[in-house]
Amino acid sequence: AQKVTQAQTEISVVEKEDVTLDCVYETRDTTYYLFWYKQPPSGELVFLIRRNSFDEQNEISGRYSWNFQKSTSSFNFTITASQVVDSAVYFCALRSSNTGKLIFGQGTTLQVKP
Amino acid sequence: NAGVTQTPKFQVLKTGQSMTLQCAQDMNHEYMSWYRQDPGMGLRLIHYSVGAGITDQGEVPNGYNVSRSTTEDFPLRLLSAAPSQTSVYFCASGWGQKYGYTFGSGTRLTVV
């Protein structure tokens, strides 16, 4: 069975602080794919990143970075120098290579205060 | 290129009524899924499809039916609406297993 856990329900930071969103997953698949999505207050779901289980290289995109550690089944997301526009709900998700199902965590609500 | 189109955007139903939420995509994606979003629960998979004629259950399938007669369309049917089905529903589509999904804008359903 697949499971994604985002233990942080809500996080509040002040602008320019760094913040890390945690994601822990469970799967029996040897091949799988991990994702992060952003849901701003307007409600749409925006794809941020995909990582496959073979590639543990960390990725950086501007102020965003992702740390994938297979040994701890974690795929954490860090925002450096947060901005008010980063305020959103962030979802971590896991996709099985066997079934193709995409399963989401409960989401972390990030509030960045000016 | 419209992407994933969901209709309606808002709907109020009475308990026991039935309705169909429509979802269409124009990207020739093989995978399509329906999710519901409830506060504190994240997005939960209702049903999904890996191609025309093929559907399977997700995490919370009870009370919902789907069919996939074409690649483009994946309607979600509520057979007898219940207040517990009050939620925001998202349809999504994507290529293969490696890739993420493109999501529709959602349908906010209230069952009274």
Short mmCIF file of C-alpha atoms in Angstrom, two decimals:
data_model
loop_
_atom_site.label_atom_id
_atom_site.label_comp_id
_atom_site.label_asym_id
_atom_site.label_seq_id
_atom_site.Cartn_x
_atom_site.Cartn_y
_atom_site.Cartn_z
CA ALA A 1 0.00 0.00 0.00
CA GLN A 2 1.09 3.54 -0.66
CA LYS A 3 0.98 6.32 1.87
CA VAL A 4 2.19 9.89 2.02
CA THR A 5 2.46 11.73 5.32
CA GLN A 6 2.88 15.46 5.73
CA ALA A 7 3.06 15.85 9.47
CA GLN A 8 3.06 19.65 9.43
CA THR A 9 -0.51 20.82 9.12
CA GLU A 10 0.23 24.53 9.21
CA ILE A 11 3.42 26.58 9.20
CA SER A 12 3.67 30.31 9.72
CA VAL A 13 6.85 32.25 8.97
CA VAL A 14 7.85 35.85 8.49
CA GLU A 15 8.92 36.96 5.05
CA LYS A 16 12.56 36.19 4.17
CA GLU A 17 12.74 33.25 6.55
CA ASP A 18 13.67 29.86 5.17
CA VAL A 19 11.10 27.11 5.61
CA THR A 20 11.16 23.35 5.06
CA LEU A 21 8.08 21.28 4.36
CA ASP A 22 8.41 17.64 5.32
CA CYS A 23 7.15 14.65 3.35
CA VAL A 24 7.50 10.99 4.29
CA TYR A 25 6.21 8.22 2.07
CA GLU A 26 5.60 4.48 2.16
CA THR A 27 5.63 2.16 -0.81
CA ARG A 28 6.61 -1.38 -1.69
CA ASP A 29 7.41 -0.44 -5.27
CA THR A 30 11.04 -0.35 -6.32
CA THR A 31 10.21 2.19 -8.99
CA TYR A 32 8.06 5.15 -8.04
CA TYR A 33 7.73 8.87 -8.59
CA LEU A 34 7.42 11.71 -6.11
CA PHE A 35 5.82 15.07 -6.71
CA TRP A 36 5.16 18.40 -5.08
CA TYR A 37 2.15 20.54 -5.95
CA LYS A 38 1.20 24.02 -4.85
CA GLN A 39 -2.38 25.17 -4.27
CA PRO A 40 -2.55 28.97 -3.90
CA PRO A 41 -5.61 30.67 -2.37
CA SER A 42 -7.21 30.80 -5.84
CA GLY A 43 -7.59 27.00 -5.62
CA GLU A 44 -5.84 25.63 -8.67
CA LEU A 45 -3.22 22.91 -8.36
CA VAL A 46 0.17 23.76 -9.76
CA PHE A 47 2.84 21.14 -10.47
CA LEU A 48 6.23 22.03 -8.97
CA ILE A 49 8.56 19.05 -9.34
CA ARG A 50 8.82 15.35 -10.15
CA ARG A 51 11.51 13.00 -8.87
CA ASN A 52 11.92 9.32 -9.71
CA SER A 53 13.12 6.72 -7.23
CA PHE A 54 16.39 6.18 -9.07
CA ASP A 55 17.55 9.75 -8.80
CA GLU A 56 18.51 10.96 -5.35
CA GLN A 57 20.22 14.07 -6.59
CA ASN A 58 18.89 17.15 -4.89
CA GLU A 59 17.36 19.80 -7.09
CA ILE A 60 17.32 23.56 -6.85
CA SER A 61 15.09 25.89 -8.80
CA GLY A 62 15.49 29.49 -7.79
CA ARG A 63 14.38 29.81 -4.17
CA TYR A 64 13.00 26.25 -4.16
CA SER A 65 15.01 23.14 -3.38
CA TRP A 66 14.12 19.51 -2.83
CA ASN A 67 15.95 16.90 -0.75
CA PHE A 68 15.15 13.30 -1.65
CA GLN A 69 16.50 10.68 0.75
CA LYS A 70 15.54 7.14 -0.10
CA SER A 71 17.08 5.77 3.11
CA THR A 72 14.57 7.69 5.20
CA SER A 73 11.74 7.67 2.62
CA SER A 74 11.59 11.43 2.67
CA PHE A 75 11.18 14.10 0.01
CA ASN A 76 11.42 17.46 1.74
CA PHE A 77 10.85 20.86 0.16
CA THR A 78 12.68 24.01 1.22
CA ILE A 79 11.79 27.56 0.31
CA THR A 80 14.65 29.99 0.83
CA ALA A 81 13.92 33.62 1.65
CA SER A 82 10.17 33.07 1.68
CA GLN A 83 7.83 35.64 0.17
CA VAL A 84 4.18 36.45 0.80
CA VAL A 85 3.35 34.97 -2.61
CA ASP A 86 4.57 31.60 -1.35
CA SER A 87 1.53 31.41 0.94
CA ALA A 88 -0.38 28.35 -0.21
CA VAL A 89 -1.17 24.75 0.55
CA TYR A 90 1.62 22.43 -0.55
CA PHE A 91 1.01 18.78 -1.35
CA CYS A 92 3.47 15.96 -1.62
CA ALA A 93 2.38 13.01 -3.78
CA LEU A 94 3.56 9.52 -4.71
CA ARG A 95 2.87 7.66 -7.91
CA SER A 96 3.14 3.89 -8.20
CA SER A 97 4.90 2.44 -11.22
CA ASN A 98 2.65 -0.64 -10.95
CA THR A 99 -0.80 0.94 -10.87
CA GLY A 100 -0.16 4.52 -11.95
CA LYS A 101 -2.19 5.77 -8.99
CA LEU A 102 -1.17 9.20 -7.71
CA ILE A 103 -1.67 9.46 -3.95
CA PHE A 104 -1.44 12.72 -2.04
CA GLY A 105 -0.48 13.65 1.47
CA GLN A 106 -2.75 15.73 3.67
CA GLY A 107 -1.08 18.98 2.66
CA THR A 108 0.80 21.68 4.58
CA THR A 109 -0.63 25.17 4.75
CA LEU A 110 2.15 27.74 4.59
CA GLN A 111 1.48 31.29 5.67
CA VAL A 112 4.16 33.84 4.99
CA LYS A 113 3.60 37.08 6.86
CA PRO A 114 5.02 40.39 5.69
CA ASN B 1 -5.64 24.26 -25.91
CA ALA B 2 -8.13 24.09 -23.03
CA GLY B 3 -6.30 21.51 -20.85
CA VAL B 4 -8.64 19.83 -18.35
CA THR B 5 -12.17 21.23 -18.29
CA GLN B 6 -14.57 20.52 -15.45
CA THR B 7 -18.23 21.40 -15.39
CA PRO B 8 -20.06 22.68 -13.47
CA LYS B 9 -17.91 24.87 -11.23
CA PHE B 10 -20.52 24.99 -8.48
CA GLN B 11 -23.48 22.74 -7.68
CA VAL B 12 -25.97 22.38 -4.87
CA LEU B 13 -27.82 19.08 -4.61
CA LYS B 14 -30.48 17.76 -2.31
CA THR B 15 -29.85 14.53 -0.47
CA GLY B 16 -30.78 11.60 -2.68
CA GLN B 17 -30.42 13.41 -5.98
CA SER B 18 -28.08 12.11 -8.63
CA MET B 19 -25.79 14.06 -10.91
CA THR B 20 -22.78 13.78 -13.17
CA LEU B 21 -19.65 15.87 -12.89
CA GLN B 22 -18.12 16.30 -16.31
CA CYS B 23 -14.41 16.18 -17.11
CA ALA B 24 -12.81 16.56 -20.52
CA GLN B 25 -9.20 16.87 -21.60
CA ASP B 26 -7.79 17.74 -25.00
CA MET B 27 -4.19 16.65 -24.49
CA ASN B 28 -4.66 12.99 -25.49
CA HIS B 29 -3.62 11.91 -21.99
CA GLU B 30 -4.09 8.24 -21.23
CA TYR B 31 -4.40 8.61 -17.47
CA MET B 32 -7.34 10.39 -15.83
CA SER B 33 -8.37 10.57 -12.19
CA TRP B 34 -10.98 12.05 -9.90
CA TYR B 35 -10.11 13.40 -6.47
CA ARG B 36 -12.05 14.99 -3.67
CA GLN B 37 -10.54 17.59 -1.38
CA ASP B 38 -11.76 18.03 2.17
CA PRO B 39 -10.21 20.20 4.92
CA GLY B 40 -7.37 18.37 6.65
CA MET B 41 -7.71 15.33 4.39
CA GLY B 42 -5.70 16.42 1.40
CA LEU B 43 -6.68 15.08 -1.99
CA ARG B 44 -8.17 11.61 -1.92
CA LEU B 45 -8.39 9.47 -5.04
CA ILE B 46 -11.92 8.39 -5.94
CA HIS B 47 -11.50 6.57 -9.25
CA TYR B 48 -8.93 6.54 -11.97
CA SER B 49 -8.50 5.31 -15.53
CA VAL B 50 -5.46 4.19 -17.49
CA GLY B 51 -7.20 4.42 -20.86
CA ALA B 52 -10.52 4.23 -22.65
CA GLY B 53 -12.58 1.35 -21.29
CA ILE B 54 -10.37 0.82 -18.25
CA THR B 55 -11.20 2.15 -14.80
CA ASP B 56 -10.26 1.25 -11.25
CA GLN B 57 -11.14 2.27 -7.73
CA GLY B 58 -9.13 4.66 -5.65
CA GLU B 59 -9.13 5.31 -1.91
CA VAL B 60 -12.75 6.48 -1.51
CA PRO B 61 -14.88 5.01 -4.33
CA ASN B 62 -18.12 4.36 -2.47
CA GLY B 63 -21.08 6.34 -3.76
CA TYR B 64 -19.39 7.21 -7.05
CA ASN B 65 -19.35 5.62 -10.49
CA VAL B 66 -17.16 6.33 -13.49
CA SER B 67 -16.82 5.21 -17.06
CA ARG B 68 -14.32 6.05 -19.79
CA SER B 69 -15.80 5.53 -23.23
CA THR B 70 -13.38 7.93 -24.93
CA THR B 71 -9.86 9.13 -24.25
CA GLU B 72 -11.11 12.68 -23.76
CA ASP B 73 -13.96 12.26 -21.26
CA PHE B 74 -14.12 10.88 -17.74
CA PRO B 75 -17.45 11.70 -16.05
CA LEU B 76 -18.04 11.10 -12.34
CA ARG B 77 -21.54 10.04 -11.32
CA LEU B 78 -23.04 10.50 -7.89
CA LEU B 79 -25.80 7.94 -7.67
CA SER B 80 -27.63 9.20 -4.56
CA ALA B 81 -26.01 12.28 -3.08
CA ALA B 82 -25.32 12.42 0.65
CA PRO B 83 -24.15 15.35 2.81
CA SER B 84 -20.84 13.48 3.31
CA GLN B 85 -20.17 14.04 -0.40
CA THR B 86 -20.00 17.79 0.10
CA SER B 87 -16.52 18.56 -1.14
CA VAL B 88 -14.39 20.09 -3.86
CA TYR B 89 -13.85 17.66 -6.71
CA PHE B 90 -10.86 17.76 -9.01
CA CYS B 91 -10.37 15.93 -12.25
CA ALA B 92 -6.83 15.39 -13.50
CA SER B 93 -5.10 13.87 -16.50
CA GLY B 94 -1.56 12.93 -17.44
CA TRP B 95 0.83 10.97 -19.61
CA GLY B 96 2.25 7.63 -18.47
CA GLN B 97 3.26 6.71 -14.99
CA LYS B 98 6.35 8.86 -14.84
CA TYR B 99 4.63 12.17 -15.05
CA GLY B 100 2.49 14.39 -12.92
CA TYR B 101 -1.06 15.33 -13.62
CA THR B 102 -2.67 18.44 -15.03
CA PHE B 103 -5.64 19.40 -12.89
CA GLY B 104 -8.96 20.98 -13.73
CA SER B 105 -10.16 24.02 -11.83
CA GLY B 106 -12.46 22.01 -9.57
CA THR B 107 -16.16 21.62 -8.84
CA ARG B 108 -17.49 22.77 -5.49
CA LEU B 109 -20.39 20.49 -4.57
CA THR B 110 -22.72 21.06 -1.65
CA VAL B 111 -25.27 18.42 -0.66
CA VAL B 112 -28.05 19.68 1.61
#
